[in-house]
Each structure stands twice: as structure tokens, then as C-alpha cells.
Coordinates of N, CA and C and ligand atoms in Angstrom, one line a residue:
M66 N -8.9 -35.7 -2.4 CA -8.6 -36.6 -3.6 C -9.7 -36.4 -4.6
R67 N -9.3 -36.0 -5.8 CA -10.3 -35.7 -6.9 C -10.3 -36.9 -7.8
I68 N -11.5 -37.4 -8.1 CA -11.7 -38.6 -8.9 C -12.6 -38.3 -10.1
V69 N -12.2 -38.8 -11.3 CA -13.1 -38.8 -12.5 C -13.3 -40.3 -12.8
V70 N -14.6 -40.6 -12.8 CA -15.1 -42.0 -13.2 C -15.7 -41.9 -14.6
L71 N -15.2 -42.7 -15.5 CA -15.8 -42.8 -16.8 C -16.6 -44.1 -16.9
T72 N -17.9 -44.1 -17.2 CA -18.7 -45.3 -17.3 C -19.2 -45.6 -18.7
G73 N -19.3 -46.8 -19.0 CA -19.9 -47.3 -20.3 C -21.0 -48.3 -20.1
A74 N -21.4 -48.9 -21.2 CA -22.6 -49.7 -21.2 C -22.4 -50.9 -20.2
G75 N -21.2 -51.3 -19.9 CA -21.0 -52.4 -19.0 C -21.5 -52.2 -17.6
I76 N -21.6 -50.9 -17.1 CA -22.1 -50.7 -15.8 C -23.6 -50.9 -15.7
S77 N -24.2 -50.7 -16.8 CA -25.7 -50.9 -16.9 C -26.1 -52.3 -17.3
A78 N -25.1 -53.1 -17.7 CA -25.5 -54.5 -18.2 C -26.3 -55.3 -17.2
E79 N -25.8 -55.3 -15.9 CA -26.5 -56.1 -14.9 C -27.8 -55.6 -14.5
S80 N -28.1 -54.3 -15.0 CA -29.5 -53.8 -14.8 C -30.4 -54.3 -15.9
G81 N -29.8 -54.9 -16.9 CA -30.7 -55.4 -18.0 C -30.6 -54.5 -19.2
V82 N -29.7 -53.6 -19.3 CA -29.6 -52.7 -20.5 C -28.5 -53.3 -21.4
P83 N -28.9 -53.7 -22.6 CA -27.9 -54.4 -23.5 C -26.7 -53.5 -23.8
T84 N -25.5 -54.1 -23.8 CA -24.3 -53.3 -24.2 C -24.3 -53.2 -25.8
F85 N -23.3 -52.6 -26.3 CA -23.2 -52.4 -27.7 C -22.4 -53.5 -28.4
R86 N -21.3 -53.9 -27.7 CA -20.4 -54.8 -28.5 C -20.2 -56.2 -27.9
D87 N -21.1 -56.5 -26.9 CA -21.0 -57.8 -26.4 C -21.7 -58.8 -27.2
A88 N -22.8 -58.4 -27.8 CA -23.7 -59.3 -28.6 C -23.1 -59.6 -29.9
D89 N -23.9 -59.8 -30.9 CA -23.4 -60.1 -32.2 C -23.1 -58.8 -33.0
G90 N -22.7 -57.8 -32.3 CA -22.4 -56.5 -33.0 C -23.6 -55.8 -33.4
L91 N -24.8 -56.3 -33.1 CA -26.0 -55.5 -33.5 C -26.5 -54.8 -32.2
W92 N -27.1 -53.7 -32.4 CA -27.6 -53.0 -31.2 C -29.1 -53.2 -31.2
E93 N -29.5 -54.2 -30.4 CA -30.9 -54.6 -30.3 C -31.5 -54.9 -31.7
G94 N -30.7 -55.7 -32.5 CA -31.2 -56.1 -33.8 C -31.0 -55.1 -34.9
H95 N -30.5 -53.9 -34.6 CA -30.2 -52.9 -35.6 C -28.7 -52.7 -35.8
R96 N -28.3 -52.5 -37.0 CA -26.9 -52.1 -37.2 C -26.8 -50.6 -36.8
V97 N -25.8 -50.3 -36.0 CA -25.6 -49.0 -35.5 C -25.7 -47.9 -36.6
E98 N -25.1 -48.3 -37.8 CA -25.2 -47.3 -38.9 C -26.6 -47.0 -39.3
D99 N -27.5 -47.9 -39.0 CA -28.9 -47.7 -39.5 C -29.7 -46.8 -38.5
V100 N -29.2 -46.6 -37.3 CA -30.0 -45.8 -36.4 C -29.2 -44.7 -35.7
A101 N -27.9 -44.8 -35.5 CA -27.2 -43.9 -34.6 C -26.3 -42.9 -35.5
T102 N -26.9 -42.4 -36.5 CA -26.1 -41.4 -37.4 C -27.1 -40.3 -37.9
P103 N -26.6 -39.1 -38.1 CA -27.4 -38.0 -38.6 C -28.0 -38.4 -40.0
E104 N -27.2 -39.2 -40.8 CA -27.6 -39.6 -42.1 C -28.8 -40.5 -42.0
A105 N -28.7 -41.4 -41.0 CA -29.9 -42.4 -40.9 C -31.1 -41.6 -40.5
F106 N -31.0 -40.6 -39.6 CA -32.1 -39.8 -39.2 C -32.7 -39.0 -40.4
E107 N -31.8 -38.5 -41.2 CA -32.2 -37.7 -42.4 C -33.0 -38.6 -43.4
R108 N -32.4 -39.8 -43.5 CA -33.0 -40.8 -44.5 C -34.3 -41.4 -44.0
D109 N -34.4 -41.7 -42.7 CA -35.6 -42.4 -42.3 C -35.8 -42.0 -40.8
P110 N -36.3 -40.8 -40.6 CA -36.5 -40.3 -39.2 C -37.4 -41.2 -38.4
R111 N -38.5 -41.8 -39.0 CA -39.4 -42.6 -38.2 C -38.8 -43.8 -37.6
T112 N -37.9 -44.5 -38.4 CA -37.2 -45.7 -37.9 C -36.3 -45.3 -36.8
V113 N -35.6 -44.2 -36.9 CA -34.7 -43.8 -35.9 C -35.5 -43.4 -34.6
Q114 N -36.5 -42.6 -34.8 CA -37.3 -42.2 -33.6 C -37.9 -43.4 -32.9
R115 N -38.4 -44.4 -33.7 CA -39.0 -45.6 -33.1 C -38.0 -46.4 -32.3
F116 N -36.7 -46.4 -32.9 CA -35.7 -47.2 -32.2 C -35.4 -46.6 -30.8
Y117 N -35.3 -45.2 -30.8 CA -35.0 -44.6 -29.5 C -36.2 -44.6 -28.6
D118 N -37.4 -44.6 -29.2 CA -38.7 -44.7 -28.3 C -38.6 -46.1 -27.6
E119 N -38.2 -47.1 -28.4 CA -38.2 -48.5 -27.8 C -37.1 -48.5 -26.7
R120 N -36.0 -47.9 -26.9 CA -34.9 -47.9 -25.9 C -35.4 -47.1 -24.7
R121 N -36.1 -46.0 -24.9 CA -36.6 -45.2 -23.8 C -37.5 -46.0 -22.9
R122 N -38.4 -46.8 -23.6 CA -39.4 -47.6 -22.8 C -38.6 -48.7 -22.1
A123 N -37.6 -49.3 -22.7 CA -36.9 -50.4 -22.1 C -36.1 -49.9 -20.9
V124 N -35.5 -48.7 -21.0 CA -34.7 -48.2 -19.9 C -35.6 -47.7 -18.7
A125 N -36.9 -47.3 -19.0 CA -37.8 -46.9 -18.0 C -38.2 -48.1 -17.1
A126 N -37.9 -49.3 -17.6 CA -38.3 -50.5 -16.8 C -37.2 -51.1 -16.0
V127 N -36.0 -50.5 -16.1 CA -34.9 -51.1 -15.4 C -34.5 -50.3 -14.2
R128 N -33.7 -50.9 -13.3 CA -33.3 -50.2 -12.1 C -31.8 -50.2 -11.9
P129 N -31.2 -49.3 -11.1 CA -29.8 -49.3 -10.9 C -29.3 -50.6 -10.2
N130 N -28.1 -50.9 -10.4 CA -27.5 -52.1 -9.8 C -26.5 -51.6 -8.7
P131 N -25.9 -52.5 -7.9 CA -25.0 -52.1 -6.9 C -23.8 -51.2 -7.3
A132 N -23.4 -51.3 -8.6 CA -22.3 -50.4 -9.1 C -22.8 -49.0 -9.1
H133 N -24.0 -48.7 -9.6 CA -24.5 -47.3 -9.7 C -24.7 -46.8 -8.2
V134 N -25.2 -47.7 -7.4 CA -25.5 -47.3 -6.0 C -24.2 -46.9 -5.3
A135 N -23.1 -47.7 -5.5 CA -21.8 -47.4 -4.9 C -21.3 -46.1 -5.3
L136 N -21.4 -45.8 -6.6 CA -20.9 -44.5 -7.1 C -21.7 -43.3 -6.5
A137 N -23.0 -43.5 -6.3 CA -23.8 -42.4 -5.6 C -23.3 -42.3 -4.2
E138 N -23.0 -43.4 -3.5 CA -22.5 -43.3 -2.1 C -21.2 -42.6 -2.1
L139 N -20.4 -42.8 -3.1 CA -19.0 -42.2 -3.1 C -19.2 -40.7 -3.3
E140 N -20.2 -40.3 -4.1 CA -20.5 -38.8 -4.3 C -21.0 -38.2 -3.0
R141 N -21.8 -38.9 -2.2 CA -22.2 -38.3 -1.0 C -21.0 -38.0 -0.1
R142 N -20.0 -38.8 -0.2 CA -18.8 -38.6 0.7 C -17.8 -37.6 0.0
L143 N -17.6 -37.7 -1.3 CA -16.6 -36.8 -1.9 C -17.1 -35.5 -2.4
G144 N -18.5 -35.5 -2.7 CA -19.1 -34.2 -3.2 C -18.4 -33.8 -4.5
D145 N -18.0 -32.5 -4.5 CA -17.4 -31.9 -5.8 C -16.1 -32.6 -6.2
D146 N -15.5 -33.4 -5.4 CA -14.3 -34.1 -5.7 C -14.5 -35.3 -6.6
L147 N -15.8 -35.6 -6.9 CA -16.1 -36.8 -7.8 C -17.0 -36.3 -8.9
V148 N -16.6 -36.7 -10.1 CA -17.5 -36.5 -11.3 C -17.6 -37.8 -12.1
V149 N -18.8 -38.1 -12.5 CA -19.0 -39.3 -13.3 C -19.3 -38.8 -14.7
V150 N -18.4 -39.2 -15.6 CA -18.6 -38.9 -17.1 C -19.1 -40.2 -17.7
T151 N -20.3 -40.2 -18.2 CA -20.9 -41.4 -18.7 C -21.1 -41.3 -20.2
Q152 N -20.9 -42.5 -20.8 CA -21.2 -42.6 -22.3 C -22.6 -43.1 -22.4
N153 N -23.2 -43.5 -21.3 CA -24.6 -44.1 -21.4 C -25.6 -43.0 -21.5
I154 N -26.7 -43.4 -22.2 CA -27.8 -42.5 -22.4 C -29.0 -42.9 -21.4
D155 N -28.8 -43.9 -20.6 CA -29.8 -44.2 -19.6 C -29.6 -43.2 -18.4
D156 N -30.6 -43.3 -17.4 CA -30.5 -42.3 -16.3 C -30.3 -43.1 -15.0
L157 N -29.6 -44.3 -15.1 CA -29.4 -45.1 -13.9 C -28.5 -44.5 -12.9
H158 N -27.5 -43.7 -13.3 CA -26.7 -43.0 -12.3 C -27.6 -42.1 -11.5
E159 N -28.4 -41.3 -12.2 CA -29.3 -40.4 -11.5 C -30.3 -41.1 -10.6
Q160 N -30.9 -42.2 -11.1 CA -31.8 -43.0 -10.3 C -31.2 -43.5 -9.0
A161 N -29.9 -43.8 -9.1 CA -29.2 -44.3 -7.9 C -28.8 -43.2 -6.9
G162 N -28.9 -41.9 -7.4 CA -28.7 -40.8 -6.5 C -27.5 -39.9 -6.9
S163 N -26.8 -40.3 -8.0 CA -25.7 -39.4 -8.4 C -26.2 -38.2 -9.0
T164 N -25.6 -37.0 -8.7 CA -26.1 -35.7 -9.2 C -25.0 -35.1 -10.1
R165 N -23.7 -35.5 -9.9 CA -22.6 -34.9 -10.7 C -22.3 -35.9 -11.8
V166 N -23.1 -35.8 -12.8 CA -23.0 -36.8 -14.0 C -23.0 -36.0 -15.3
V167 N -22.0 -36.3 -16.1 CA -21.9 -35.6 -17.4 C -22.2 -36.6 -18.5
H168 N -23.3 -36.4 -19.2 CA -23.7 -37.4 -20.3 C -23.1 -36.9 -21.6
M169 N -21.9 -37.4 -21.8 CA -21.2 -36.9 -23.0 C -21.8 -37.4 -24.3
H170 N -22.6 -38.5 -24.3 CA -23.3 -39.0 -25.5 C -24.7 -38.7 -25.5
G171 N -25.1 -37.8 -24.6 CA -26.6 -37.4 -24.5 C -27.3 -38.3 -23.6
R172 N -28.7 -38.2 -23.7 CA -29.5 -39.0 -22.8 C -30.9 -39.2 -23.4
L173 N -31.5 -40.3 -23.1 CA -32.8 -40.7 -23.6 C -33.9 -39.8 -23.1
D174 N -33.8 -39.3 -21.9 CA -35.0 -38.6 -21.2 C -35.1 -37.2 -21.6
T175 N -34.3 -36.7 -22.6 CA -34.5 -35.3 -23.1 C -34.6 -35.4 -24.6
A176 N -35.2 -34.4 -25.2 CA -35.3 -34.3 -26.7 C -34.7 -33.0 -27.1
L177 N -34.1 -32.9 -28.2 CA -33.5 -31.7 -28.7 C -34.2 -31.2 -29.9
C178 N -34.6 -29.9 -30.0 CA -35.3 -29.3 -31.1 C -34.3 -28.9 -32.2
E179 N -34.4 -29.5 -33.4 CA -33.5 -29.1 -34.5 C -33.7 -27.7 -35.0
T180 N -34.9 -27.1 -34.7 CA -35.2 -25.8 -35.2 C -34.7 -24.7 -34.2
C181 N -35.1 -24.8 -32.9 CA -34.8 -23.7 -32.0 C -33.7 -24.1 -31.0
G182 N -33.3 -25.4 -31.0 CA -32.2 -25.8 -30.0 C -32.7 -26.1 -28.6
A183 N -34.0 -25.9 -28.3 CA -34.4 -26.1 -27.0 C -34.4 -27.6 -26.6
R184 N -34.1 -27.9 -25.3 CA -34.1 -29.3 -24.8 C -35.3 -29.4 -23.9
T185 N -36.1 -30.5 -24.1 CA -37.3 -30.7 -23.3 C -37.3 -32.2 -22.8
P186 N -37.9 -32.4 -21.6 CA -38.0 -33.8 -21.1 C -38.9 -34.6 -22.1
V187 N -38.5 -35.8 -22.3 CA -39.4 -36.6 -23.2 C -40.3 -37.5 -22.3
D188 N -41.6 -37.4 -22.6 CA -42.5 -38.2 -21.8 C -43.5 -38.9 -22.7
R189 N -43.1 -39.1 -24.0 CA -43.9 -39.8 -24.9 C -43.1 -40.3 -26.1
D190 N -43.7 -41.1 -27.0 CA -42.9 -41.5 -28.2 C -42.8 -40.4 -29.1
L191 N -41.5 -40.1 -29.5 CA -41.3 -39.0 -30.5 C -41.8 -39.4 -31.9
A192 N -41.8 -40.7 -32.1 CA -42.3 -41.1 -33.5 C -43.7 -40.7 -33.7
D193 N -44.5 -40.6 -32.6 CA -45.9 -40.1 -32.7 C -46.0 -38.6 -32.7
D194 N -45.1 -38.0 -31.9 CA -45.3 -36.5 -31.7 C -44.0 -35.9 -31.5
A195 N -43.4 -35.3 -32.5 CA -42.1 -34.6 -32.4 C -42.3 -33.1 -32.3
G196 N -43.4 -32.7 -31.7 CA -43.7 -31.3 -31.6 C -42.9 -30.7 -30.5
C197 N -42.2 -29.6 -30.8 CA -41.4 -28.9 -29.8 C -42.2 -27.9 -29.0
P198 N -42.3 -28.0 -27.7 CA -43.1 -27.1 -26.9 C -42.6 -25.7 -27.0
A199 N -41.4 -25.5 -27.3 CA -40.8 -24.1 -27.3 C -41.1 -23.4 -28.6
C200 N -41.0 -24.0 -29.7 CA -41.2 -23.3 -31.0 C -42.4 -23.8 -31.8
G201 N -42.9 -25.0 -31.4 CA -44.1 -25.5 -32.0 C -43.9 -26.2 -33.3
T202 N -42.6 -26.3 -33.7 CA -42.4 -27.1 -35.0 C -42.2 -28.5 -34.6
A203 N -42.4 -29.4 -35.6 CA -42.3 -30.9 -35.4 C -40.8 -31.3 -35.6
S204 N -39.9 -30.7 -34.7 CA -38.5 -30.9 -35.0 C -37.7 -31.5 -33.9
L205 N -38.4 -32.2 -33.0 CA -37.7 -32.8 -31.9 C -37.0 -34.1 -32.3
R206 N -35.7 -34.3 -31.9 CA -35.0 -35.5 -32.2 C -34.4 -36.0 -30.9
P207 N -34.0 -37.3 -30.8 CA -33.4 -37.8 -29.6 C -32.2 -36.9 -29.2
D208 N -32.0 -36.6 -27.9 CA -30.9 -35.8 -27.5 C -29.7 -36.7 -27.3
V209 N -29.3 -37.4 -28.3 CA -28.3 -38.4 -28.3 C -27.2 -38.0 -29.3
V210 N -26.0 -38.2 -28.9 CA -24.8 -37.8 -29.8 C -24.6 -39.0 -30.8
W211 N -24.8 -38.8 -32.0 CA -24.7 -39.8 -33.0 C -23.2 -39.9 -33.6
F212 N -22.9 -41.0 -34.2 CA -21.6 -41.1 -34.8 C -21.4 -39.9 -35.8
G213 N -20.2 -39.3 -35.7 CA -19.9 -38.1 -36.6 C -20.3 -36.8 -35.9
E214 N -21.0 -36.9 -34.8 CA -21.4 -35.6 -34.1 C -20.4 -35.4 -32.9
M215 N -20.3 -34.2 -32.5 CA -19.4 -33.9 -31.4 C -20.0 -34.2 -30.0
P216 N -19.3 -35.0 -29.2 CA -19.8 -35.3 -27.9 C -20.0 -34.1 -27.1
Y217 N -20.9 -34.1 -26.1 CA -21.2 -32.9 -25.2 C -20.1 -32.7 -24.2
D218 N -20.0 -31.4 -23.7 CA -19.2 -31.1 -22.5 C -17.7 -31.5 -22.5
L219 N -17.1 -31.5 -23.7 CA -15.7 -32.0 -23.8 C -14.8 -31.0 -23.1
D220 N -15.1 -29.7 -23.1 CA -14.2 -28.7 -22.4 C -14.3 -29.0 -20.9
R221 N -15.5 -29.2 -20.4 CA -15.5 -29.5 -18.9 C -14.8 -30.8 -18.6
I222 N -15.0 -31.8 -19.4 CA -14.4 -33.1 -19.2 C -12.8 -32.9 -19.2
D223 N -12.3 -32.2 -20.1 CA -10.9 -31.9 -20.2 C -10.4 -31.3 -18.9
L224 N -11.1 -30.3 -18.4 CA -10.7 -29.6 -17.1 C -10.7 -30.6 -16.0
E225 N -11.7 -31.5 -15.9 CA -11.8 -32.5 -14.8 C -10.7 -33.5 -14.9
L226 N -10.3 -33.9 -16.2 CA -9.2 -34.9 -16.3 C -7.9 -34.3 -15.9
A227 N -7.7 -33.0 -16.2 CA -6.5 -32.3 -15.9 C -6.3 -32.1 -14.3
A228 N -7.5 -32.1 -13.6 CA -7.4 -31.8 -12.2 C -7.5 -33.0 -11.3
C229 N -7.7 -34.2 -11.9 CA -8.0 -35.4 -11.1 C -6.7 -36.1 -10.6
D230 N -6.9 -36.7 -9.4 CA -5.8 -37.6 -8.9 C -6.0 -39.0 -9.3
R231 N -7.3 -39.4 -9.5 CA -7.6 -40.8 -9.9 C -8.5 -40.7 -11.1
F232 N -8.3 -41.6 -12.0 CA -9.2 -41.8 -13.2 C -9.6 -43.3 -13.2
V233 N -10.9 -43.6 -13.2 CA -11.4 -45.0 -13.2 C -12.4 -45.2 -14.3
A234 N -12.1 -46.1 -15.2 CA -13.0 -46.5 -16.3 C -13.8 -47.7 -15.9
I235 N -15.1 -47.7 -16.0 CA -15.9 -48.8 -15.6 C -16.8 -49.3 -16.8
G236 N -16.7 -50.5 -17.2 CA -17.6 -51.1 -18.2 C -17.6 -50.4 -19.5
T237 N -16.4 -50.2 -20.0 CA -16.4 -49.6 -21.4 C -15.3 -50.3 -22.2
S238 N -15.6 -50.5 -23.5 CA -14.7 -51.4 -24.3 C -13.5 -50.6 -24.8
G239 N -13.5 -49.3 -24.7 CA -12.4 -48.5 -25.2 C -12.4 -48.5 -26.7
A240 N -13.5 -48.7 -27.3 CA -13.6 -48.8 -28.8 C -13.9 -47.5 -29.4
V241 N -14.4 -46.5 -28.6 CA -14.9 -45.2 -29.2 C -14.2 -44.1 -28.6
Y242 N -13.7 -43.2 -29.4 CA -13.0 -42.0 -29.0 C -14.0 -40.8 -29.0
P243 N -13.8 -39.7 -28.3 CA -12.6 -39.4 -27.4 C -12.6 -40.1 -26.1
A244 N -13.7 -40.8 -25.7 CA -13.7 -41.4 -24.3 C -12.6 -42.4 -24.1
A245 N -12.2 -43.1 -25.1 CA -11.2 -44.2 -25.0 C -9.8 -43.5 -24.7
G246 N -9.7 -42.3 -25.0 CA -8.4 -41.6 -24.8 C -8.3 -40.9 -23.5
F247 N -9.4 -40.8 -22.7 CA -9.4 -40.0 -21.5 C -8.3 -40.5 -20.5
V248 N -8.0 -41.8 -20.5 CA -7.0 -42.4 -19.6 C -5.7 -41.8 -19.9
L249 N -5.3 -41.5 -21.1 CA -4.0 -40.9 -21.4 C -4.0 -39.5 -21.0
T250 N -5.1 -38.8 -21.2 CA -5.1 -37.4 -20.7 C -4.9 -37.3 -19.2
A251 N -5.7 -38.1 -18.5 CA -5.6 -38.1 -17.0 C -4.2 -38.5 -16.6
A252 N -3.6 -39.5 -17.2 CA -2.3 -40.0 -16.8 C -1.3 -38.9 -17.1
G253 N -1.5 -38.2 -18.2 CA -0.5 -37.1 -18.6 C -0.5 -36.0 -17.5
F254 N -1.6 -35.9 -16.8 CA -1.6 -34.9 -15.7 C -1.3 -35.5 -14.3
G255 N -0.8 -36.8 -14.4 CA -0.3 -37.4 -13.1 C -1.3 -38.2 -12.4
A256 N -2.5 -38.4 -12.9 CA -3.5 -39.2 -12.2 C -3.1 -40.7 -12.2
R257 N -3.5 -41.4 -11.2 CA -3.4 -42.9 -11.2 C -4.6 -43.4 -11.9
T258 N -4.5 -44.4 -12.7 CA -5.6 -44.9 -13.5 C -5.9 -46.4 -13.3
L259 N -7.2 -46.7 -13.2 CA -7.7 -48.0 -12.9 C -8.8 -48.3 -13.9
E260 N -8.8 -49.6 -14.4 CA -9.9 -50.0 -15.3 C -10.6 -51.2 -14.6
L261 N -12.0 -51.0 -14.5 CA -12.8 -52.1 -13.9 C -13.7 -52.6 -15.1
N262 N -13.5 -53.8 -15.5 CA -14.2 -54.3 -16.7 C -14.3 -55.8 -16.7
L263 N -15.4 -56.3 -17.4 CA -15.6 -57.7 -17.4 C -14.4 -58.5 -18.0
V264 N -13.9 -57.9 -19.1 CA -12.8 -58.5 -19.9 C -11.8 -57.4 -20.3
E265 N -10.7 -57.8 -20.9 CA -9.7 -56.9 -21.4 C -10.4 -55.9 -22.3
S266 N -10.1 -54.6 -22.2 CA -10.7 -53.7 -23.2 C -9.6 -53.4 -24.2
E267 N -10.0 -52.5 -25.2 CA -9.0 -52.1 -26.2 C -7.9 -51.2 -25.7
V268 N -8.1 -50.7 -24.5 CA -7.1 -49.8 -23.9 C -6.6 -50.2 -22.6
S269 N -6.8 -51.4 -22.2 CA -6.3 -51.9 -20.9 C -4.9 -51.6 -20.6
L270 N -4.1 -51.8 -21.7 CA -2.6 -51.6 -21.5 C -2.2 -50.2 -21.1
L271 N -3.2 -49.2 -21.3 CA -2.8 -47.8 -20.9 C -3.1 -47.5 -19.4
F272 N -3.7 -48.5 -18.7 CA -4.0 -48.2 -17.3 C -2.9 -48.7 -16.4
D273 N -2.8 -48.0 -15.2 CA -1.8 -48.5 -14.2 C -2.3 -49.8 -13.6
E274 N -3.6 -50.0 -13.5 CA -4.1 -51.2 -12.9 C -5.4 -51.6 -13.6
V275 N -5.6 -52.9 -13.8 CA -6.9 -53.4 -14.4 C -7.4 -54.5 -13.5
R276 N -8.7 -54.4 -13.3 CA -9.4 -55.5 -12.5 C -10.5 -56.1 -13.4
H277 N -10.6 -57.4 -13.5 CA -11.6 -58.0 -14.4 C -12.7 -58.6 -13.5
G278 N -13.9 -58.4 -13.9 CA -15.1 -58.9 -13.1 C -16.3 -58.2 -13.4
L279 N -17.4 -58.5 -12.7 CA -18.7 -57.9 -12.8 C -18.6 -56.5 -12.1
A280 N -19.2 -55.5 -12.8 CA -19.2 -54.1 -12.2 C -19.9 -54.2 -10.8
S281 N -20.9 -55.0 -10.7 CA -21.7 -55.0 -9.4 C -20.9 -55.5 -8.3
M282 N -19.8 -56.2 -8.6 CA -18.9 -56.7 -7.5 C -17.7 -55.8 -7.4
L283 N -17.1 -55.4 -8.6 CA -15.8 -54.6 -8.5 C -16.0 -53.2 -8.0
V284 N -17.1 -52.6 -8.4 CA -17.3 -51.1 -8.1 C -17.6 -50.9 -6.6
P285 N -18.5 -51.7 -5.9 CA -18.6 -51.5 -4.5 C -17.3 -51.7 -3.7
A286 N -16.6 -52.7 -4.2 CA -15.3 -53.0 -3.5 C -14.3 -51.9 -3.6
W287 N -14.2 -51.3 -4.8 CA -13.3 -50.2 -5.1 C -13.8 -49.0 -4.3
V288 N -15.1 -48.7 -4.2 CA -15.6 -47.6 -3.5 C -15.2 -47.7 -2.0
D289 N -15.4 -49.0 -1.5 CA -15.0 -49.2 -0.1 C -13.5 -48.9 0.2
E290 N -12.7 -49.2 -0.8 CA -11.2 -48.9 -0.7 C -11.0 -47.4 -0.6
I291 N -11.7 -46.7 -1.5 CA -11.5 -45.2 -1.5 C -12.0 -44.6 -0.2
L292 N -13.2 -45.0 0.2 CA -13.8 -44.5 1.5 C -12.9 -44.7 2.7
A293 N -12.2 -45.9 2.7 CA -11.2 -46.2 3.7 C -10.0 -45.3 3.6
E294 N -9.6 -45.0 2.4 CA -8.4 -44.2 2.1 C -8.7 -42.7 2.5
V295 N -9.9 -42.2 2.2 CA -10.1 -40.8 2.6 C -10.6 -40.6 4.0
G296 N -11.0 -41.7 4.6 CA -11.3 -41.7 6.1 C -12.6 -41.1 6.4
Ligands
LIG584 N1 -19.5 -55.6 -15.6 C1 -18.4 -54.9 -16.1 N2 -18.1 -54.8 -17.4 C2 -19.0 -55.3 -18.3 C3 -20.2 -56.0 -17.9 C4 -20.4 -56.1 -16.5 N3 -21.5 -56.8 -16.0 N4 -20.9 -56.5 -19.0 C5 -20.2 -56.1 -20.0 N5 -19.1 -55.4 -19.6 C6 -18.0 -54.8 -20.5 C7 -17.8 -55.5 -21.8 O1 -16.8 -56.5 -21.6 C8 -17.3 -54.3 -22.7 O2 -15.9 -54.2 -22.6 O3 -18.5 -53.5 -20.8 C9 -18.0 -53.1 -22.1 C10 -19.1 -52.5 -22.9 O4 -18.5 -52.1 -24.1 P1 -19.5 -51.5 -25.3 O5 -20.6 -52.4 -25.5 O6 -18.6 -51.1 -26.4 O7 -20.1 -50.2 -24.6 P2 -19.3 -48.8 -24.5 O8 -17.9 -48.9 -24.2 O9 -20.1 -48.0 -23.5 O10 -19.5 -48.1 -26.0 C11 -19.1 -46.8 -26.1 O11 -20.0 -46.7 -28.3 O12 -21.8 -47.3 -29.7 C12 -21.2 -46.2 -29.0 O13 -22.3 -44.3 -28.2 C13 -22.1 -45.7 -28.0 O14 -21.6 -44.9 -25.8 C14 -21.4 -46.0 -26.7 C15 -20.0 -46.1 -27.1

């Protein structure tokens, strides 16, 4: 049984990582347009760097919750038959033990050099030092996909969606494409689709089954069902 799991901010909410659209529409006090766009970075790089430096420090202080742990356990059983496509830029899936994770919106723990294209692990505030170790220019930016930029690994994601038997979306509002449309792609190739989310999402109607509740409760229960099914 091949499974694709799509995760969003809701899976990290119980670890203490703020979601994007549950609050008053602000992202930790910032309008998304003010920080998560290439134009914002062009206009005011220091503000954007500081914003991601703050998020990087905040994420360094949080730990995986039972939902992340259950998905890592499922990978130990299914191996290459499971892939987690995450919209999240935290590393909580990896901290929980998942290794087959595709960060389609990038990740906070690496930086991208705008000059030479090298990716390097981030171990400091980029607002203070954006020096690229590969080419020496001060051109490091957060390795995060901003609005208007192309998400990463879409070819690989499409192949996984075409090959999977089950597609499960966890903790995502279905507000942002292309991720919000993955359920249709998977269903079009015959996969059974399930949404695990706190409340109705913008795409709930597209799923074969929807379960509402906390990810920390729904995901371990669903993993137990799959483990029983595969034996
Ligand atoms: N358990 C399950 N679901 C939860 C929980 C929880 N504990 N807490 C919140 N949720 C749900 C919310 O109800 C909401 O539907 O998680 C969803 C989070 O939605 P968003 O905040 O929109 O986050 P996400 O779907 O990941 O956003 C997608 O938008 O801003 C961009 O690039 C950013 O990757 C992000 C993308």
C-alpha cells in the first residue's frame, strides 16, 4: 500500500508553532505580504531576515507531538511506500524520525545563496551575517518558498500522487495551491483520500472521508488502523 501524506501548519500547532490562518490573519504580528514575498525581501531584506531568524529560534525551542511521532512510526513500517509532503518549514517531522519528507515550501534550517545557488545549514541569524560559505558573497536568503515563487519538488510530488493508493491531508486549510489540489490529482489516479483536520477545510468536499479533531489524537489512531491493515 503506497501512501502520500500532506501536512500543513495544523500538525505542528500542538507543538506550539503558530498556524497561518487560525489567528487574526496575521503571521506572528506580520502581514504575510510584508515578509513572505520576493518583493518584501527586495524592499526590506533586514525585516524579512529578522522575521525568519525569529521563527528559526522559535522552532528550535519546540518538539514533535504525537502526530509527528506516529508518522515516523508508520515510515518505519512502510519504508519507501510512505512519503510525507509537508508545507511546513519546521523540522518537526525529521526530529520525530521521519526521513522521507519533501519540504515543498522550503525549510528554516537551510539558507539559499542568491548568487551561487548553494544551500547551507543555518546556524545563526542571517540578519547579522548573510555570508555564503560557498562563494563568500553576502547573498544568503531564507530557503523558504515565498508567494509568487515555484514550490520545490513538484515533479517528484506528482509522481508520488500518481502512484499512491491512499492520500491523507493533515492540518492544512486547503487555502494555498498547488498543495490544495493534490487531493484531486491523487483521486484522479484512483487513490482513496482522507482529510484529518481540526475543522472543515476549503477542500473537505473533495475528500472521500473527513475526520475532525486534534492531529495529536486523529493521526495516531489513523496510523494504528493502517498498521492493522498492512499487518
Ligand atoms: N490539529 C489538526 N488541525 C489543526 C490543528 C490541530 N491541533 N490546529 C489547527 N489546525 C488546522 C486549522 O483548522 C487549519 O485548517 O490546520 C489548518 C492550518 O491551516 P493554515 O494556517 O492555513 O496552514 P497551512 O494550510 O499549512 O497553510 C498553507 O500557506 O501561508 C502559506 O506557505 C504557507 O505553507 C503555508 C501555506
